[in-house]
Coordinates of C-alpha atoms and ligand atoms in Angstrom, one line a residue:
Chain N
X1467 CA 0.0 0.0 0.0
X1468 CA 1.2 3.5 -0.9
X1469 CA 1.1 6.1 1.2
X1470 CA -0.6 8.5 -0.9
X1471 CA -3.7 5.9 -1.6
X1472 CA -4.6 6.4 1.9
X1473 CA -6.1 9.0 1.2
X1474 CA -7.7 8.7 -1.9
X1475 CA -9.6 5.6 -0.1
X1476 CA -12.9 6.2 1.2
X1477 CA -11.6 6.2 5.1
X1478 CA -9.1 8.4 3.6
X1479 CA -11.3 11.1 2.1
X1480 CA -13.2 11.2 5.2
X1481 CA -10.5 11.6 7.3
X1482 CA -10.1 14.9 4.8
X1483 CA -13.2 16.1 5.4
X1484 CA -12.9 15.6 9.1
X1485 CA -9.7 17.3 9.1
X1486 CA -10.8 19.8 7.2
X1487 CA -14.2 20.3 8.6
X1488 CA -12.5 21.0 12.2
X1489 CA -10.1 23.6 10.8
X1490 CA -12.8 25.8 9.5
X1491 CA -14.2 25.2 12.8
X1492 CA -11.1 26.6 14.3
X1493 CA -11.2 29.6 11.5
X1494 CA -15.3 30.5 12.7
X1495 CA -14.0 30.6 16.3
X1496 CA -11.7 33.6 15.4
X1497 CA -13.8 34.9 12.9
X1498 CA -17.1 35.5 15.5
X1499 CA -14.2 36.6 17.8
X1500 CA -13.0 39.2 16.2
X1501 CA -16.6 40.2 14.6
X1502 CA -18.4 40.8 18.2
X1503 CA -15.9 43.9 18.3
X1504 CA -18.6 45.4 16.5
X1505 CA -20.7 45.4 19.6
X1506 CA -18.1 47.8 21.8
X1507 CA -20.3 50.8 21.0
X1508 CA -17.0 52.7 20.2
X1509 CA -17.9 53.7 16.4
X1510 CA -16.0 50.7 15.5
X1511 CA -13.1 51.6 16.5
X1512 CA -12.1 48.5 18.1
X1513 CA -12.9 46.5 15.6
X1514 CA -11.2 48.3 13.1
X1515 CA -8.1 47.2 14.7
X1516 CA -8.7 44.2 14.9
X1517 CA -9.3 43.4 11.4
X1518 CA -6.0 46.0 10.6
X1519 CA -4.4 43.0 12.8
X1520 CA -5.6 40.3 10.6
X1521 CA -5.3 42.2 7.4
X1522 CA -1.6 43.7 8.0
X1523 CA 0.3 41.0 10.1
X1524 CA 2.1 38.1 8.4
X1525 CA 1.0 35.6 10.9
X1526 CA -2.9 35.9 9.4
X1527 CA -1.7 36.9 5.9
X1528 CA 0.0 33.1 6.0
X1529 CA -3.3 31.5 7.6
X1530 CA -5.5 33.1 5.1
X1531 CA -4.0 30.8 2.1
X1532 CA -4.3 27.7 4.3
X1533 CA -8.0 28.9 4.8
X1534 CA -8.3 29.7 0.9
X1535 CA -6.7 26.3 0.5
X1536 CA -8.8 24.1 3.6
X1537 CA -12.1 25.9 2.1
X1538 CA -11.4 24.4 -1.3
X1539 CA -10.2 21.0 -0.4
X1540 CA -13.0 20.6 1.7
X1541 CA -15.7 22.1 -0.9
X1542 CA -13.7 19.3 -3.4
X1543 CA -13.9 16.7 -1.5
X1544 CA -17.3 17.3 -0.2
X1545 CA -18.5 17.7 -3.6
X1546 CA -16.6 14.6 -5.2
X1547 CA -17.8 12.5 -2.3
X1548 CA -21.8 12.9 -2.7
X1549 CA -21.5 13.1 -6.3
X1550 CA -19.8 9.6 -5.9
X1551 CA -21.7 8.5 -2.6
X1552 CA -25.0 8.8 -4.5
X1553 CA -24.2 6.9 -7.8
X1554 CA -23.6 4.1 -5.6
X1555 CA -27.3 3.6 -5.9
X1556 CA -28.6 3.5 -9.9
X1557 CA -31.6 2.4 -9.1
X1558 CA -33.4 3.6 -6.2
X1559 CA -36.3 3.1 -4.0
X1560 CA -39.7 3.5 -5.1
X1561 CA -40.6 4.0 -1.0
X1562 CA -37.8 6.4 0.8
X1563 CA -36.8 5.7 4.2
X1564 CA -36.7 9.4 5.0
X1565 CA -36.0 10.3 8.6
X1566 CA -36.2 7.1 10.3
X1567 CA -33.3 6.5 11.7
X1568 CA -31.5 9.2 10.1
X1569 CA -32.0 13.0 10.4
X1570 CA -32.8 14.8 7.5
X1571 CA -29.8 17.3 7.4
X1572 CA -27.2 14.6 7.9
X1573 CA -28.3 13.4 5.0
X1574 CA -28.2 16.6 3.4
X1575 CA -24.1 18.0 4.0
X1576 CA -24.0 18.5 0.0
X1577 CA -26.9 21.0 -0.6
X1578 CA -26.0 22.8 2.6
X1579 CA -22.4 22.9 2.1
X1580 CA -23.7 24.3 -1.6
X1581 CA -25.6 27.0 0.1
X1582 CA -22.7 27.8 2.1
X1583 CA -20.3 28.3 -1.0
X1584 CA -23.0 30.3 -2.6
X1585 CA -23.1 32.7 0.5
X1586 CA -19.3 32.4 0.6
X1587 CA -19.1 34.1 -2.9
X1588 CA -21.4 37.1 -1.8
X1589 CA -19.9 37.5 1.3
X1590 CA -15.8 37.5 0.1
X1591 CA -17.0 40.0 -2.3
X1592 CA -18.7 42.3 0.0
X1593 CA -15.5 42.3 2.6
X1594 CA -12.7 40.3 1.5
X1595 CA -12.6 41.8 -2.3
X1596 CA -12.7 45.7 -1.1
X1597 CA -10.5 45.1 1.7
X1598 CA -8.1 43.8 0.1
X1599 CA -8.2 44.7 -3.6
X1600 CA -10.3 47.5 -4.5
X1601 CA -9.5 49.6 -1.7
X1602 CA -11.8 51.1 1.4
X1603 CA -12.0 55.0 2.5
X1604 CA -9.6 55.7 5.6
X1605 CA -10.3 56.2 9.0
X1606 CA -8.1 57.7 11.4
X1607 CA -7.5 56.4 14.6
X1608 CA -5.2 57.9 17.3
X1609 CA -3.6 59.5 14.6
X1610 CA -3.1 56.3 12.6
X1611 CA -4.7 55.4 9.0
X1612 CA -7.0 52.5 9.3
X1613 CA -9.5 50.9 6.6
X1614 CA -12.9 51.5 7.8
X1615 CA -14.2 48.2 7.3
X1616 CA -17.1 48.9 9.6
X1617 CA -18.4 51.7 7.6
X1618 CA -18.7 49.2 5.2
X1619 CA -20.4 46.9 7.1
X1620 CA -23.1 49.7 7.7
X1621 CA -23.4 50.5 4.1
X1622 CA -23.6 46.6 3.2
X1623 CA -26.5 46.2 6.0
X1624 CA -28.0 49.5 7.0
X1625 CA -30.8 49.8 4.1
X1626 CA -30.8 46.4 2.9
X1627 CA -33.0 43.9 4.1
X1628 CA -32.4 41.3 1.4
X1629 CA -28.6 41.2 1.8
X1630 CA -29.6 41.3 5.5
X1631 CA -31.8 38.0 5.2
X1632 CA -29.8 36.5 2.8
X1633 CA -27.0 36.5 5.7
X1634 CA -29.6 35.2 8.0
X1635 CA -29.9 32.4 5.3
X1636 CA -26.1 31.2 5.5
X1637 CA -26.1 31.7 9.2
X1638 CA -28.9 29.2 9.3
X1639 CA -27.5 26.7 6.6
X1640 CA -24.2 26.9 8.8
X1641 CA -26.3 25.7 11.5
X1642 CA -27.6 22.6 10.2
X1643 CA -24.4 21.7 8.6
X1644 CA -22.3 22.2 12.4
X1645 CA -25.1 20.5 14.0
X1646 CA -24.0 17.1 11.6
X1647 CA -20.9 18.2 10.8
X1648 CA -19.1 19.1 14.0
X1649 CA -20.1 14.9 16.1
X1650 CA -19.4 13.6 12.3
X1651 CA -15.6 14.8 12.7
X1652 CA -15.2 13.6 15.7
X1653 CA -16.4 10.2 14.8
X1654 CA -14.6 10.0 11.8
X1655 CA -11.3 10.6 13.1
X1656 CA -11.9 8.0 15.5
X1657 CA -13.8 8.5 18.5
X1658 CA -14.9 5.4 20.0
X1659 CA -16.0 6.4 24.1
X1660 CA -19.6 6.8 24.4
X1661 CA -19.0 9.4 27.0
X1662 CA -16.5 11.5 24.6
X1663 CA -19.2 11.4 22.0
X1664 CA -22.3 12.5 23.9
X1665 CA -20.0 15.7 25.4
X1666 CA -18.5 16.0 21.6
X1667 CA -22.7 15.5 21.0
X1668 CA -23.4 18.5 23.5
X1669 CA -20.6 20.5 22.6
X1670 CA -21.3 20.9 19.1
X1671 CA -25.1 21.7 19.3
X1672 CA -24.1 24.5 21.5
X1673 CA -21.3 25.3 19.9
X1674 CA -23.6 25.3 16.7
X1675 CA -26.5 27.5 18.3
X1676 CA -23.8 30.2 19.8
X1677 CA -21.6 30.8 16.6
X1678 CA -24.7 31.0 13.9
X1679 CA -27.1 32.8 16.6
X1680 CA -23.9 35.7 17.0
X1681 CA -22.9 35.8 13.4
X1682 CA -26.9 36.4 12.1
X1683 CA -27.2 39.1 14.6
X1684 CA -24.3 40.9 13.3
X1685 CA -26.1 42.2 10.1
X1686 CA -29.5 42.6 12.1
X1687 CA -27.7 44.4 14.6
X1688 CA -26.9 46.6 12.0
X1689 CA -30.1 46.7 10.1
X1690 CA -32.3 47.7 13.4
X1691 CA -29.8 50.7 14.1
X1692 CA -28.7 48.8 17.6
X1693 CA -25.1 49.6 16.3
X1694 CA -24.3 52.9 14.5
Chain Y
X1021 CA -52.7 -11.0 21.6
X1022 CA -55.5 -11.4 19.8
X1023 CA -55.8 -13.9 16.7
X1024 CA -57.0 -11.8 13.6
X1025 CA -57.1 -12.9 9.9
X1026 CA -56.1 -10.2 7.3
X1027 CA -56.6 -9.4 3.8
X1028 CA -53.6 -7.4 1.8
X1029 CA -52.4 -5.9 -1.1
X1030 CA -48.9 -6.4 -2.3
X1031 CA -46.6 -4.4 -4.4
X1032 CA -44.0 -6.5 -5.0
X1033 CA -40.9 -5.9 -6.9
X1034 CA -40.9 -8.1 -10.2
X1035 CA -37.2 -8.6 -11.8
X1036 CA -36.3 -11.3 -14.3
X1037 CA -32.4 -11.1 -14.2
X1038 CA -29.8 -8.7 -13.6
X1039 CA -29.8 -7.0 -17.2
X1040 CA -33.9 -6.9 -17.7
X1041 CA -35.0 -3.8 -16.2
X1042 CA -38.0 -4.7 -13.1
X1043 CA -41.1 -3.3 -12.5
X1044 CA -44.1 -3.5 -9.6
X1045 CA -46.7 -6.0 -9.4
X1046 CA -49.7 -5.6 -7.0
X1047 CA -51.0 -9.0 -5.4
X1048 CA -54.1 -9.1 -3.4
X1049 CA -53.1 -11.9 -0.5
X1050 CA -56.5 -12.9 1.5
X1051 CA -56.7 -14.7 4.8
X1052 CA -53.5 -14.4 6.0
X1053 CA -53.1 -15.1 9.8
X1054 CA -51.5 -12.6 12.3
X1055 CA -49.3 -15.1 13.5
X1056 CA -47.6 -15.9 10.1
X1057 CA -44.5 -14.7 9.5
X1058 CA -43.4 -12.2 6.8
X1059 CA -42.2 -14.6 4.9
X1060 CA -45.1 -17.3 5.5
X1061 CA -47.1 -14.6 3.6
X1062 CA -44.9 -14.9 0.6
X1063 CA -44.7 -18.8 1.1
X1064 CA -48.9 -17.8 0.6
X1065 CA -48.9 -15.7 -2.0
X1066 CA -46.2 -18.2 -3.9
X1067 CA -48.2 -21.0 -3.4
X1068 CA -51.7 -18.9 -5.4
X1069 CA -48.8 -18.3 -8.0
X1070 CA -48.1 -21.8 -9.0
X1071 CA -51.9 -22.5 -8.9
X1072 CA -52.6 -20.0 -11.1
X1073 CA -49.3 -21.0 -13.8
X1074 CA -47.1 -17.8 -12.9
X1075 CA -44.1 -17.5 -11.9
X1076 CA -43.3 -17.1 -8.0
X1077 CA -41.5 -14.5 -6.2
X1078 CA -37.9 -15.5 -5.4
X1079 CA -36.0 -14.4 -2.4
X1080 CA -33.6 -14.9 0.2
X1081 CA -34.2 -16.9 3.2
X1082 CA -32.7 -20.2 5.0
X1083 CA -33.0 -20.5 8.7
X1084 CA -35.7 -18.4 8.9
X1085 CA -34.9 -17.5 12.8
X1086 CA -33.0 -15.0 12.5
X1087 CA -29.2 -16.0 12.3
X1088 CA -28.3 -16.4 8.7
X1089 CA -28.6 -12.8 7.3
X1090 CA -30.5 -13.7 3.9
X1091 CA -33.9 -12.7 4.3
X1092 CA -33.1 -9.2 2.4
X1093 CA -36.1 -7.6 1.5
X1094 CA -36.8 -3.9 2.1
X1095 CA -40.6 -3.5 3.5
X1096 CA -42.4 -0.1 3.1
X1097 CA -39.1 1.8 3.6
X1098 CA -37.5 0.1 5.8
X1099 CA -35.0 -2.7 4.9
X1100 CA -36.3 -6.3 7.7
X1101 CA -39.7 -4.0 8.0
X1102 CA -41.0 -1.7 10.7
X1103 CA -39.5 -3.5 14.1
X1104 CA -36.3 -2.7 15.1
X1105 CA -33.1 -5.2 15.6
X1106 CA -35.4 -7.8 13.9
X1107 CA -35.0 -9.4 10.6
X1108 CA -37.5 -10.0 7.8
X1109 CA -38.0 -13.8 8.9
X1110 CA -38.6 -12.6 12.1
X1111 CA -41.1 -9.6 11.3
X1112 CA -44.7 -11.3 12.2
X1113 CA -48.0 -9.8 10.6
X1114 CA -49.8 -9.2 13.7
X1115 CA -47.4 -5.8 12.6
X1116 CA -50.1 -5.4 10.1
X1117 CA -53.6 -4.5 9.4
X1118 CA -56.7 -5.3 7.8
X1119 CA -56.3 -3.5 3.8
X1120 CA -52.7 -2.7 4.6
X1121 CA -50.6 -2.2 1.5
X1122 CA -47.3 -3.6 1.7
X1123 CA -44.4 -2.3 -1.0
X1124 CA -41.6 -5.3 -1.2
X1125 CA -38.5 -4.2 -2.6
X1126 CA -34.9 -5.7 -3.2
X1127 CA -31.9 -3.9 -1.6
X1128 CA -30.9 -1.5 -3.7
X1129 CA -27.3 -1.1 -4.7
X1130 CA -25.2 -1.4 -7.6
X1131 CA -22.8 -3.5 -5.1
X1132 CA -25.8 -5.5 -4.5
X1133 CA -27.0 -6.5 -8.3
X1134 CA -30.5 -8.1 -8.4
X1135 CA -30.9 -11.9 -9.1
X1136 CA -34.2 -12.6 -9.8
X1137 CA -37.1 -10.3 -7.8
X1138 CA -35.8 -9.8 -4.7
X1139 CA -32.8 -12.0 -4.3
X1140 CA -29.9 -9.8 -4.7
X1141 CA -26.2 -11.1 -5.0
X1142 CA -24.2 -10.3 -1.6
X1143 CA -21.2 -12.1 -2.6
X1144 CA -19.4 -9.0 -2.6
X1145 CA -19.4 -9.0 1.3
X1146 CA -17.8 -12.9 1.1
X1147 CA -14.9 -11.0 -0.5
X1148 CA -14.2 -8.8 1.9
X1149 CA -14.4 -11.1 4.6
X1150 CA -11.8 -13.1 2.0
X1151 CA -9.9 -9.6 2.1
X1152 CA -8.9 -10.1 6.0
X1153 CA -11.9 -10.5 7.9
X1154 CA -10.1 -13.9 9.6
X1155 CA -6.9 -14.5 11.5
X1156 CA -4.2 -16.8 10.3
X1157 CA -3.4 -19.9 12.7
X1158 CA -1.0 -23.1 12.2
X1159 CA -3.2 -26.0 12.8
X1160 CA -3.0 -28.4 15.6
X1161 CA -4.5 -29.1 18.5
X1162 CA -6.5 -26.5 20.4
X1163 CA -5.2 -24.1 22.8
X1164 CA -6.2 -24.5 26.4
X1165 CA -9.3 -21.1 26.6
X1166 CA -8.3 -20.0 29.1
X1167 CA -4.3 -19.5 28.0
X1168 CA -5.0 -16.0 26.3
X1169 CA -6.2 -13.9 29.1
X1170 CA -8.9 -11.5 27.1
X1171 CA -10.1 -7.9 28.8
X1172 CA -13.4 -8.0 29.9
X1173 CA -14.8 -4.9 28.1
X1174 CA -12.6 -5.9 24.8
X1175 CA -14.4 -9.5 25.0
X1176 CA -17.8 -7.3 25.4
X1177 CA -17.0 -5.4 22.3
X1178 CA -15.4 -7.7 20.3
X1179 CA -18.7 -10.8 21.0
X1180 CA -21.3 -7.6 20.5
X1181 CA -19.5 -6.7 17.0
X1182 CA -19.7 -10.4 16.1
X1183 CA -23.1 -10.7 16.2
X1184 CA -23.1 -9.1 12.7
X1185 CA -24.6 -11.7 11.0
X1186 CA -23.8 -10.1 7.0
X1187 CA -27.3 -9.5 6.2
X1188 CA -26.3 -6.3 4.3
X1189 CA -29.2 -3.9 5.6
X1190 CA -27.1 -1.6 6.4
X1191 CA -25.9 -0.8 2.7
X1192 CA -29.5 -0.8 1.9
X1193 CA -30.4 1.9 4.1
X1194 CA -27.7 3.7 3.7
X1195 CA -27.9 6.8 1.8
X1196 CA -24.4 6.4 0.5
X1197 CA -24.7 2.4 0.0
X1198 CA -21.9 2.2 2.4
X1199 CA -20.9 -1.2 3.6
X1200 CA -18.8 0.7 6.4
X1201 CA -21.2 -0.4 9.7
X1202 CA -20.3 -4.4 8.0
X1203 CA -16.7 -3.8 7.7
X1204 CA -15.8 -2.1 11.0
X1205 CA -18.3 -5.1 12.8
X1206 CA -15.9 -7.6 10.8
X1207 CA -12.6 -5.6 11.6
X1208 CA -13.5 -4.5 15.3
X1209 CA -14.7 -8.1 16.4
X1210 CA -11.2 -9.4 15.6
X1211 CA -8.8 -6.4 16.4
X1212 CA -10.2 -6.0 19.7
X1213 CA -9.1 -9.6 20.6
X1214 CA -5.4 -11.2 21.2
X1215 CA -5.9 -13.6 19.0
X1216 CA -6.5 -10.9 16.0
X1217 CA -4.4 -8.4 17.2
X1218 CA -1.3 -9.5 15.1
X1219 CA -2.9 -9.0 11.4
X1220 CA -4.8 -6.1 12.6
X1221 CA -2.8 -3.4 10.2
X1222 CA -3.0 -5.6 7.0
X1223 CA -6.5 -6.1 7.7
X1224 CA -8.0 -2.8 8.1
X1225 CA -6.0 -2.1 4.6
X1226 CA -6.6 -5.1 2.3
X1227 CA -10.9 -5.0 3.6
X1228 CA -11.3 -1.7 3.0
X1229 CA -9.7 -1.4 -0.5
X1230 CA -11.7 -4.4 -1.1
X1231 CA -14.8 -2.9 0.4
X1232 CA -13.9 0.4 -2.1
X1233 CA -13.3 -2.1 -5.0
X1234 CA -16.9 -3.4 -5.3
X1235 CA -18.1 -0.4 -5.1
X1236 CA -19.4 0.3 -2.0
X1237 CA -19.8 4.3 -1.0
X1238 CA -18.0 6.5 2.0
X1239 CA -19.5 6.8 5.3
X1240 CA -21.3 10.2 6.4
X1241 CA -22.1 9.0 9.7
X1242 CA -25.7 8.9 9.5
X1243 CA -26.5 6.6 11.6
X1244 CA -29.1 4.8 9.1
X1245 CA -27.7 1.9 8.7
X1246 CA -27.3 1.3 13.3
X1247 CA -31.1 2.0 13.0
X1248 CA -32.0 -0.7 10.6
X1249 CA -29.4 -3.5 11.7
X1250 CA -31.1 -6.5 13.1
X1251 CA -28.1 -7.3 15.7
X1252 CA -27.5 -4.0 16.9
X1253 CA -24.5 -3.3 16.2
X1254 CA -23.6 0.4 17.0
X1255 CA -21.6 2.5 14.8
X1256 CA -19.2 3.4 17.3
X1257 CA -17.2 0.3 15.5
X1258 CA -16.8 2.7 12.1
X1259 CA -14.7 5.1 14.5
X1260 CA -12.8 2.1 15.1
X1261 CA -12.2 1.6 11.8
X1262 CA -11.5 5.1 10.9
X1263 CA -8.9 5.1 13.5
X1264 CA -7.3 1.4 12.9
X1265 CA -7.5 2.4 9.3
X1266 CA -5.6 6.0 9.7
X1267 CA -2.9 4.6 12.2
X1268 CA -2.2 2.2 10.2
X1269 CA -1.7 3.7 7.1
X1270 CA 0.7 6.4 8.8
X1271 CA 2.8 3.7 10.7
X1272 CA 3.2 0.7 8.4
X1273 CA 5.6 1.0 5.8
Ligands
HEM280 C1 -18.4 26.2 1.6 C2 -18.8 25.2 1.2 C3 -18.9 23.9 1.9 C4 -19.2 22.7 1.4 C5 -19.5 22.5 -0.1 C6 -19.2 21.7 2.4 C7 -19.5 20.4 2.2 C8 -19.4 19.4 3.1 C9 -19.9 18.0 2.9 C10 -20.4 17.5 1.6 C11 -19.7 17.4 4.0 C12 -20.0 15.9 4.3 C13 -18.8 15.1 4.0 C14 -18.9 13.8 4.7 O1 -19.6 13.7 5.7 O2 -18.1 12.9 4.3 C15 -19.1 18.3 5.0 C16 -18.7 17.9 6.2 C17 -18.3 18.8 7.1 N1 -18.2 20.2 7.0 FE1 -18.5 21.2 5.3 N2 -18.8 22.2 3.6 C18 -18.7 23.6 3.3 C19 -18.4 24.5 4.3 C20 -18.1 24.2 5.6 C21 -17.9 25.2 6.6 C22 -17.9 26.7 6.4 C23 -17.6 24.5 7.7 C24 -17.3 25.0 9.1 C25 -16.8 25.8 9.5 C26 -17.8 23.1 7.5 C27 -17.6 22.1 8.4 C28 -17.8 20.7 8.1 C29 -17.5 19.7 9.1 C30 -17.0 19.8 10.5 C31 -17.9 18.5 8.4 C32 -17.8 17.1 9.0 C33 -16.7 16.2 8.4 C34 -16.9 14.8 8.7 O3 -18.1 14.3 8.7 O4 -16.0 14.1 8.9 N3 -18.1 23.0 6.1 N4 -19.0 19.5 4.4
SF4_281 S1 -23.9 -4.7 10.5 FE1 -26.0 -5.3 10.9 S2 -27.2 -4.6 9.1 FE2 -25.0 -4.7 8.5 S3 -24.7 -6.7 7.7 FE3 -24.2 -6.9 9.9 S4 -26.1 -7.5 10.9 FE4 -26.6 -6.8 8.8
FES282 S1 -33.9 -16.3 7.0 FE1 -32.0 -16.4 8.2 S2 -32.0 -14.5 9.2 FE2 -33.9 -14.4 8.1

């Protein structure tokens, strides 16, 4: 056996996804982080920095291409593996077993994963694109030039509910595909202890409900004028 | 519980060979006692068949108690029917009603090509099981039992992932048609042990290839194919084989 074949086996793409899977879990932990700055009621100020700090130091410039890169391996993957995961079955069943025994967006990780590469392309070219191609007006702060990527965040959301809803959308899609996603990792990297999984179980619906619940309010925040 | 007689219609998947395409045929089925079982019914509705000149249903069954794994026929959604850790030769009708109609088809999968109706060729899992699924001993005369000193909770495991009994429901109602909840029974039952230990790294590797070469799909970890298993044998045993598999393939050279 090769080593490379390991992971091009069906274990071994899993153990992609997995991989994967948890480091964009890592990434959303920073990323609401860094986000709930807009809530310090200081004009953005804070939070200004903060993404300066991520968008100026070489430590995040380096950890943005692995995120460009996990994002894409794991959207291949994911993509190669329903497409092949459902022509495993030519012909199907004339009566569906539905949700017993199974729940409905487990079996779904493909179309929600889809929704969430669809919101990924509005959302990189509402932030990511001016940021850091096209440019941003200047703010200063304490004397110091800063991109004022929260003004932007106030023109993107202020006056639009649709872009505000459609955000709302992905937060919720995101949901769904932690709640699966987040046990599934666990399992497929090899957690055996009952006990492990139900507090891996726990962990991940909470983890699930905090992260998407924080992130949708961040446009509505916006939208209702309960940050300026 | 009450006797009760019962009178049923049948849809019941009709397939020549492997290369003619099937279709449904609907069977009324009168009479039928609520302490037959599931497969007394067909026994019924095979015997009206020859009476009449057609052609019975074929399918799957020998010791019809539950132990051999061939009764594969997925009932109204459900691949051994409604009850759970049960298998088709063990469903009863008393699970039914008066004017119930039943839908009977074969396990779907192209790893799983249709025979005749509902007989479907399983041989696929026999060459996994010829991939690794044993252990390698010199012959001779048998070891004293009580030589090998076995861990309680591994000798749990190991007996509760042996109950697996190749019955292939899980591929059926998986969404993926993964054979993953067979293979990690097969691979847990003997790694967990002494006696298996040894050939554990070779046979994680050479089953799973094989399991990837029939053409089996990837595991998502829904959990269908736990729910439908007649034996019960929990899916905890495909994180074992995730992790056997992985630590394998990164030590062994
Ligand atoms: C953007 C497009 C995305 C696509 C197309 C996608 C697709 C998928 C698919 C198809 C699966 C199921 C694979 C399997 O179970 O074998 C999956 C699993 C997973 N995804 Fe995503 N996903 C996307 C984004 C994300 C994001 C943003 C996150 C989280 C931050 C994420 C986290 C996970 C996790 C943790 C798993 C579980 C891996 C496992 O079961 O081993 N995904 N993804
Ligand atoms: S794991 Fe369960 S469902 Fe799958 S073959 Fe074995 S007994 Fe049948
Ligand atoms: S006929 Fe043997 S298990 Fe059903």
């Amino acid at each position: 056996m090769k080593w490379s074949e390991i992971f091009t086996s069906s274990v071994g793409k899993k153990w992609v996804m997995g991989l994967t899977g948890i480091f964009l879990v890592l990434f959303l932990i920073v990323h609401v982080g860094l986000n709930a700055c807009i809530w310090a009621m200081d004009n953005g100020e804070m939070f200004n920095r903060a993404a300066h700090f991520m968008g100026s130091n070489a430590v995040p410039r380096i950890l943005e291409v692995g995120l460009f890169a996990g994002f894409l391996l794991h959207m291949i993957q994911g993509w190669m593996l329903e497409w092949q995961n459902r022509s495993k079955r030519k012909q199907g069943y004339a009566v569906s077993m539905g949700n017993q025994g199974s729940k409905w967006y487990s079996r779904s990780m493909g179309i929600l994963g889809t929704l969430l590469f669809l919101f990924l392309v509005m959302h990189i070219n509402h932030f990511w694109v001016p940021s850091r191609i096209t440019g941003l007006d200047a703010v200063t702060i304490d004397g110091k030039q800063y991109h004022d990527l929260y003004r932007e965040m106030l023109t993107v959301f202020q006056n639009n509910p649709l872009v505000v809803g459609l955000y709302t959308l992905g937060c919720i899609s995101l949901f769904w595909h932690l709640l699966h996603g987040f046990q599934s990792a666990f399992r497929t990297l090899g957690v055996t202890n009952p006990r492990y999984l139900a507090f891996i179980e726990n962990t991940g619906l909470v983890f699930s409900l905090v992260v998407c619940t924080a992130f949708a309010l961040m446009p509505i925040s916006m939208y209702m004028g309960w940050v300026k | 519980m009450e006797h009760y007689t019962m009178n049923l219609t049948l849809k019941i998947w009709r397939q020549q060979n492997t290369q003619t395409p099937g279709r449904f045929e609907t069977y009324p089925v009168k009479n039928i006692s609520s302490e037959m079982s599931f497969l007394e019914m067909i026994d019924v509705l095979n015997e009206q068949l020859i009476k009449e000149g057609k052609d019975p249903v074929a399918f799957d069954h020998d010791c019809r108690e539950g132990i051999c794994g061939m009764c594969s026929m997925y009932i109204n959604g459900r691949p051994h029917g409604p009850w759970q850790k049960n298998t088709t030769c063990q469903l009863h009708m008393r699970a039914y009603q008066d004017g119930d109609t039943i839908t009977v088809e074969p396990w779907r999968a192209n790893a799983f090509p249709v025979i005749k109706d509902l007989m479907v060729d399983r041989s696929a899992f026999d060459r996994i099981i010829q991939a690794g699924g044993y252990i390698s001993v010199n012959t001779g005369s048998a070891v004293d039992a009580n030589a090998i000193a076995v861990e309680k909770d591994h000798a749990d495991a190991a007996f509760a992932a042996a109950a697996c009994i190749g019955c292939g429901a899980c591929v059926a109602a998986c969404k993926n048609s993964s054979a993953m909840l067979f293979v990690s029974a097969k691979v847990s039952h003997l790694a967990l042990l002494p006696q298996g230990s040894p050939e554990r790294k070779t046979r994680s590797m050479n089953m799973v290839a094989q399991m990837d070469k029939e053409g089996f799909g990837a595991c998502t970890n829904t959990g269908a194919c736990e729910a439908v298993c007649p034996k019960g044998i929990s899916i905890e045993n495909i994180a074992r084989l995730n992790r056997e598999y992985m630590m394998t393939g990164l030590s062994d050279d």
